[in-house]
Tab-separated table of C-alpha atoms and ligand atoms in Angstrom:
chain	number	residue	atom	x	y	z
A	237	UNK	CA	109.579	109.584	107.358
A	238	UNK	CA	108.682	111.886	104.843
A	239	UNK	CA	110.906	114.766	104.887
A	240	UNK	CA	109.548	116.485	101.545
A	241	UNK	CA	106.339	116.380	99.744
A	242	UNK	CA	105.991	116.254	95.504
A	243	UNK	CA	104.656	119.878	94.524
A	244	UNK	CA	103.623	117.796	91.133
A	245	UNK	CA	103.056	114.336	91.456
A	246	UNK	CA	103.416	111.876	88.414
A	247	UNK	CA	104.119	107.918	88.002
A	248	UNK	CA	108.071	108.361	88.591
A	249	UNK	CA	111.001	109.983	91.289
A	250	UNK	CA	109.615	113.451	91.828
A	251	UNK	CA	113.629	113.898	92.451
A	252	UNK	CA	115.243	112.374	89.093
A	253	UNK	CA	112.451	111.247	86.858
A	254	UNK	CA	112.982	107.550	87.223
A	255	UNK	CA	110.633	104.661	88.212
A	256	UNK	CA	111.123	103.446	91.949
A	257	UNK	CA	111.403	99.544	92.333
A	258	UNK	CA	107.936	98.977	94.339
A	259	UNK	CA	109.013	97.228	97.619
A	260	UNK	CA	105.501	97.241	99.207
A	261	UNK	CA	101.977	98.000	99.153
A	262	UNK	CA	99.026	97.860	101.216
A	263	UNK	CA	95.392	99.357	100.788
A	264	UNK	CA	94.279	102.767	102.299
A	265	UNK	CA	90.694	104.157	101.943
A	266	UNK	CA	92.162	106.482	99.657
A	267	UNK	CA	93.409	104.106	97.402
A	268	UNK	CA	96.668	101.220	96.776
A	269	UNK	CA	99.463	103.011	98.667
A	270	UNK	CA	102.765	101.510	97.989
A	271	UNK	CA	106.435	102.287	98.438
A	272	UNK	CA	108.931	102.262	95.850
A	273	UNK	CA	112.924	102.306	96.159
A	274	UNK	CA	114.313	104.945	93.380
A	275	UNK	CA	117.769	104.190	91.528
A	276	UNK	CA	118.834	107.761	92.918
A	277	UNK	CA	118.434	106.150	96.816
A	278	UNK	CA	115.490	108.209	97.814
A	279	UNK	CA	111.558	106.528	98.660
A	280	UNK	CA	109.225	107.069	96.797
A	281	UNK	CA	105.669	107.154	98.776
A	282	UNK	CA	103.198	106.341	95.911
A	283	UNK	CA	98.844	106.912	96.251
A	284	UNK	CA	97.159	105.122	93.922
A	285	UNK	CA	99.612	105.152	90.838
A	286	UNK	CA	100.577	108.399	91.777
A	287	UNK	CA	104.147	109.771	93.470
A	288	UNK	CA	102.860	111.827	96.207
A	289	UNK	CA	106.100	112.226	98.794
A	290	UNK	CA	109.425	110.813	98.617
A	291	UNK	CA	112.373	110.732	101.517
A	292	UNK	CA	115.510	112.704	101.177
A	293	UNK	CA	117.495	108.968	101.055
B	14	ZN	ZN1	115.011	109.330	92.031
């Protein structure tokens, strides 16, 4: 569940800066959407190369 969504998005934790480990991907018509684990604990929901939501971990 995504409990807030990035008002910027970029490549890393919306949260702390950092890259997320990538746990999984999948395709969407919208582009690769994967999920990545961030060093801080949260999720990382990321579109296409892009951080577009993360959980509050
Ligand atoms: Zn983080």
């Amino acid at each position: 569940m995504i409990d807030e969504i990035a008002a910027e998005t970029g490549p890393g934790c919306p949260a702390c800066g950092r890259a997320g480990v990538t746990a999984s991907t999948h395709g969407s018509a919208e582009g690769t959407v994967g999920y990545a684990r961030c060093g801080c604990g949260r999720w990382l929901v990321v579109l296409a190369g892009r951080v577009i939501g993360f959980t509050m971990g």
